[in-house]
Each structure stands twice: as structure tokens, then as C-alpha cells.
Amino acid sequence: METVRTKGEKMIRWVLVVLGLLVFGFLAVCSLIFLRYYPEIFLDPVVYRWQNPLLGLAFIGLFVTFVCGLLWLIRRAKISVETVHRAGLVVITLAGLLWVLLARCHPYGEPNNLIICANSFMAGDYTPFVPGGTLDGYLYRYPFQLGYIAVMEAVYTVFGQGNHMVMYLIQVACLAAVYHLCVRLSRRLFSDEAATLIAALLTLGCMYL
């Protein structure tokens, strides 16, 4: 007979799965139907317009076919979940490092707004909290960005103001950590290895978005 703990774990597992599917389905439908853009360069208000969902569905179909093909090859070659997990970590880390080192992108738009706020704090200027202040009171309108700005301020204090490369490398490390934790979570939620393989491949595909 199932214990109370086992029943509770199953119930929590199903709640997480159902909620995850609902959120994923909602975001997927919105992404297929609506296009979100700024009429001016990263300035409010944001504008939404309808878009043709057929192209998005075509890409989804190709991606699902690709994932199913990989799953078939993995099962046929009897590659373990742990091997796929480690390979995914290597791919994400190497791809992220190559992009950071070769692209040498300069922050623009929203990331640049965060940098301006971090530089303001380092100069003792806290007007981003004030309506009409720096960036029209950026943190007054978007207070949820404060944590990331605090991390940027700490990094710039240690490695030098405007050292974007360090922030990029931290983001690569965070991407690898998120992938690792998603695979670990799927292994705890599902006893079937096929579910973990699907989660690992889907998470690997989402990391670059």
C-alpha cells in the first residue's frame, strides 16, 4: 500500500506538471498569435499586433521532429541519461563561451538601462528610484530589476566599471546551472528515463532563446 508520503509526492508531482503545462501552453499560444515590439527604440509603450501562426507552427513541427529523431538515436544507441546530461552541459558551456568571446556584443536597450542604473548607484546617485529621475525613474517603474542591478554593481566594483565580459561569463555559468537543475528536477519528477531525456533535449534547445 502507498504511504501518505508517497501519495503526497505524487500529488505534488502532478500539480507541478499540470501547472507547467498550463503556463507553457499559454506562453506558446501567445507567442504564436501576438508579436510584441516597441514602436520606438526600447521605449514604452509596448505594442502588440497579430502575426501569422503558421510559420511558428512549422518551426515547432521541425523542432519536435528533430527532438524525436534524437530520442530515437539515443534509445537505439543505448546512451544513458547521465551521458546526455553531461553532453548538454558541455554543449551549453562551449557554445556560450564561443558566442561571448567571438561576438563581443555591446549591451543595448534594456541591458544598457540596467548598466546605467548600476553606474548611477556606484556614483551615489539613486534617482532611478524617483519618478522623473534617471531613465525616467527606471526602478520606480520596474523595481523587480533591482536584484540584477545589485549583482552588476558588485561585479563592477570587483572587476572594474563597465566590464561587460565578466557579466557575460557569469551568464554562461548560470545557463549551465539552470540546465543542470532542470534535468535534476525532471529526474525527481519522473521515474521514466524517456521523460528526463525529453526534458534534457527541450531545455538544451531553450537555453539559446
Short mmCIF file of C-alpha atoms in Angstrom, two decimals:
data_model
loop_
_atom_site.label_atom_id
_atom_site.label_comp_id
_atom_site.label_asym_id
_atom_site.label_seq_id
_atom_site.Cartn_x
_atom_site.Cartn_y
_atom_site.Cartn_z
CA MET A 1 0.00 0.00 0.00
CA GLU A 2 1.09 3.53 -0.73
CA THR A 3 2.20 5.56 2.21
CA VAL A 4 0.96 9.08 2.91
CA ARG A 5 4.36 10.42 1.86
CA THR A 6 4.25 8.59 -1.47
CA LYS A 7 0.75 9.87 -2.20
CA GLY A 8 1.81 13.39 -1.26
CA GLU A 9 4.84 13.21 -3.57
CA LYS A 10 2.65 12.01 -6.46
CA MET A 11 0.14 14.78 -5.86
CA ILE A 12 2.85 17.47 -5.77
CA ARG A 13 4.39 15.98 -8.92
CA TRP A 14 1.11 16.16 -10.82
CA VAL A 15 0.40 19.69 -9.61
CA LEU A 16 3.81 20.85 -10.86
CA VAL A 17 3.38 19.08 -14.19
CA VAL A 18 -0.13 20.44 -14.79
CA LEU A 19 0.84 23.99 -13.82
CA GLY A 20 3.93 23.79 -16.01
CA LEU A 21 1.89 22.61 -18.98
CA LEU A 22 -0.69 25.36 -18.48
CA VAL A 23 1.98 28.07 -18.32
CA PHE A 24 3.85 26.62 -21.29
CA GLY A 25 0.64 26.33 -23.32
CA PHE A 26 -0.39 29.89 -22.56
CA LEU A 27 3.02 31.31 -23.48
CA ALA A 28 3.20 29.18 -26.62
CA VAL A 29 -0.22 30.35 -27.84
CA CYS A 30 0.63 33.99 -27.10
CA SER A 31 3.94 33.65 -28.94
CA LEU A 32 2.23 32.17 -31.98
CA ILE A 33 -0.56 34.75 -32.16
CA PHE A 34 0.96 38.01 -30.90
CA LEU A 35 4.12 39.89 -31.75
CA ARG A 36 5.41 42.27 -29.08
CA TYR A 37 7.54 45.21 -30.20
CA TYR A 38 8.47 48.78 -29.36
CA PRO A 39 7.42 51.48 -31.85
CA GLU A 40 10.46 53.43 -30.65
CA ILE A 41 13.81 52.06 -29.53
CA PHE A 42 13.08 50.29 -26.21
CA LEU A 43 10.71 53.00 -25.04
CA ASP A 44 7.25 52.38 -23.61
CA PRO A 45 4.52 51.78 -24.53
CA VAL A 46 4.89 48.26 -25.87
CA VAL A 47 2.71 47.47 -28.88
CA TYR A 48 1.15 44.10 -29.72
CA ARG A 49 -0.01 43.02 -33.16
CA TRP A 50 -1.32 39.83 -34.72
CA GLN A 51 1.05 37.60 -36.63
CA ASN A 52 0.62 34.56 -38.85
CA PRO A 53 0.93 31.50 -36.58
CA LEU A 54 1.59 29.07 -39.46
CA LEU A 55 5.30 29.91 -39.65
CA GLY A 56 5.68 29.38 -35.91
CA LEU A 57 3.84 26.07 -36.12
CA ALA A 58 6.12 24.99 -38.96
CA PHE A 59 9.23 25.68 -36.86
CA ILE A 60 7.69 23.87 -33.89
CA GLY A 61 6.97 20.87 -36.10
CA LEU A 62 10.57 20.80 -37.34
CA PHE A 63 11.91 21.09 -33.81
CA VAL A 64 9.64 18.31 -32.49
CA THR A 65 10.72 16.08 -35.39
CA PHE A 66 14.37 16.85 -34.59
CA VAL A 67 13.89 16.02 -30.90
CA CYS A 68 12.06 12.78 -31.71
CA GLY A 69 14.88 11.82 -34.07
CA LEU A 70 17.47 12.45 -31.35
CA LEU A 71 15.44 10.43 -28.86
CA TRP A 72 15.27 7.53 -31.32
CA LEU A 73 19.03 7.65 -31.89
CA ILE A 74 19.74 7.86 -28.16
CA ARG A 75 17.48 4.92 -27.32
CA ARG A 76 18.85 2.88 -30.24
CA ALA A 77 22.46 3.53 -29.22
CA LYS A 78 21.53 2.90 -25.55
CA ILE A 79 23.06 6.18 -24.40
CA SER A 80 22.36 6.83 -20.73
CA VAL A 81 20.53 9.88 -19.39
CA GLU A 82 23.63 10.86 -17.45
CA THR A 83 25.68 10.91 -20.65
CA VAL A 84 23.12 13.16 -22.35
CA HIS A 85 23.10 15.36 -19.25
CA ARG A 86 26.87 15.81 -19.26
CA ALA A 87 26.99 16.32 -23.01
CA GLY A 88 24.33 19.03 -22.69
CA LEU A 89 26.38 20.83 -20.05
CA VAL A 90 29.45 20.76 -22.32
CA VAL A 91 27.47 21.99 -25.34
CA ILE A 92 25.85 24.87 -23.44
CA THR A 93 29.11 25.97 -21.83
CA LEU A 94 31.20 25.80 -25.01
CA ALA A 95 28.54 27.44 -27.18
CA GLY A 96 28.08 30.22 -24.63
CA LEU A 97 31.82 30.83 -24.32
CA LEU A 98 32.31 30.86 -28.08
CA TRP A 99 29.49 33.35 -28.55
CA VAL A 100 30.75 35.63 -25.77
CA LEU A 101 34.37 35.55 -26.93
CA LEU A 102 33.70 35.85 -30.66
CA ALA A 103 30.67 38.16 -30.82
CA ARG A 104 31.93 40.78 -28.33
CA CYS A 105 28.43 42.27 -28.13
CA HIS A 106 27.88 45.65 -26.53
CA PRO A 107 24.82 45.99 -24.25
CA TYR A 108 21.97 47.90 -25.84
CA GLY A 109 18.40 48.69 -24.98
CA GLU A 110 17.16 47.07 -21.76
CA PRO A 111 20.55 45.63 -20.68
CA ASN A 112 22.07 49.07 -21.14
CA ASN A 113 19.38 50.54 -18.88
CA LEU A 114 20.48 48.15 -16.12
CA ILE A 115 24.10 49.19 -16.62
CA ILE A 116 23.18 52.88 -16.37
CA CYS A 117 21.36 52.22 -13.09
CA ALA A 118 24.32 50.24 -11.70
CA ASN A 119 26.72 53.03 -12.66
CA SER A 120 24.38 55.56 -11.03
CA PHE A 121 24.44 53.61 -7.77
CA MET A 122 28.24 53.41 -7.85
CA ALA A 123 28.33 57.21 -8.21
CA GLY A 124 25.96 57.63 -5.25
CA ASP A 125 23.05 58.62 -7.48
CA TYR A 126 19.80 56.85 -6.54
CA THR A 127 17.46 58.87 -8.72
CA PRO A 128 16.40 55.74 -10.71
CA PHE A 129 14.06 55.16 -7.76
CA VAL A 130 12.45 58.57 -8.19
CA PRO A 131 9.75 59.33 -10.80
CA GLY A 132 11.30 61.58 -13.40
CA GLY A 133 14.84 60.64 -12.30
CA THR A 134 17.48 58.72 -14.22
CA LEU A 135 15.86 56.91 -17.16
CA ASP A 136 12.56 58.47 -16.11
CA GLY A 137 12.65 56.66 -12.76
CA TYR A 138 13.50 53.25 -14.18
CA LEU A 139 13.46 51.35 -10.87
CA TYR A 140 10.32 53.18 -9.78
CA ARG A 141 8.58 51.54 -12.76
CA TYR A 142 10.49 48.24 -12.78
CA PRO A 143 11.57 47.51 -9.17
CA PHE A 144 11.98 43.77 -9.92
CA GLN A 145 15.23 44.61 -11.75
CA LEU A 146 16.91 45.74 -8.52
CA GLY A 147 18.43 42.33 -7.72
CA TYR A 148 20.18 42.01 -11.08
CA ILE A 149 21.41 45.62 -10.83
CA ALA A 150 22.84 44.87 -7.37
CA VAL A 151 24.76 41.91 -8.83
CA MET A 152 26.07 44.12 -11.64
CA GLU A 153 27.18 46.77 -9.15
CA ALA A 154 29.07 44.15 -7.12
CA VAL A 155 30.75 42.74 -10.25
CA TYR A 156 31.74 46.20 -11.48
CA THR A 157 33.12 47.05 -8.03
CA VAL A 158 35.40 44.00 -8.09
CA PHE A 159 36.35 43.79 -11.79
CA GLY A 160 36.03 47.39 -12.91
CA GLN A 161 33.19 49.59 -14.06
CA GLY A 162 31.83 48.67 -17.46
CA ASN A 163 33.46 45.21 -17.52
CA HIS A 164 30.73 43.56 -19.56
CA MET A 165 32.77 40.44 -20.33
CA VAL A 166 32.62 39.26 -16.72
CA MET A 167 28.84 39.64 -16.70
CA TYR A 168 28.61 37.61 -19.91
CA LEU A 169 30.75 34.82 -18.41
CA ILE A 170 28.56 34.77 -15.31
CA GLN A 171 25.50 34.43 -17.53
CA VAL A 172 27.09 31.46 -19.32
CA ALA A 173 27.73 29.80 -15.95
CA CYS A 174 24.13 30.49 -14.92
CA LEU A 175 22.82 28.95 -18.15
CA ALA A 176 24.76 25.76 -17.44
CA ALA A 177 23.49 25.72 -13.85
CA VAL A 178 19.87 26.18 -14.98
CA TYR A 179 20.22 23.32 -17.46
CA HIS A 180 21.72 21.08 -14.77
CA LEU A 181 18.96 21.87 -12.28
CA CYS A 182 16.18 21.36 -14.87
CA VAL A 183 17.50 17.88 -15.68
CA ARG A 184 17.87 17.05 -11.99
CA LEU A 185 14.32 18.22 -11.33
CA SER A 186 12.92 16.11 -14.17
CA ARG A 187 14.69 13.04 -12.77
CA ARG A 188 12.97 13.63 -9.44
CA LEU A 189 9.57 14.22 -11.02
CA PHE A 190 9.55 11.28 -13.46
CA SER A 191 10.66 7.71 -12.98
CA ASP A 192 10.68 7.06 -16.75
CA GLU A 193 14.06 7.92 -18.30
CA ALA A 194 12.36 8.91 -21.57
CA ALA A 195 10.72 11.87 -19.79
CA THR A 196 14.10 13.02 -18.49
CA LEU A 197 15.64 12.68 -21.95
CA ILE A 198 12.87 14.81 -23.45
CA ALA A 199 13.31 17.41 -20.70
CA ALA A 200 17.08 17.48 -21.25
CA LEU A 201 16.76 17.98 -25.02
CA LEU A 202 13.99 20.58 -24.76
CA THR A 203 15.88 22.52 -22.10
CA LEU A 204 19.02 22.41 -24.21
CA GLY A 205 17.07 23.89 -27.12
CA CYS A 206 15.60 26.65 -24.97
CA MET A 207 18.88 27.85 -23.47
CA TYR A 208 19.77 29.92 -26.52
CA LEU A 209 16.49 31.85 -26.57
#
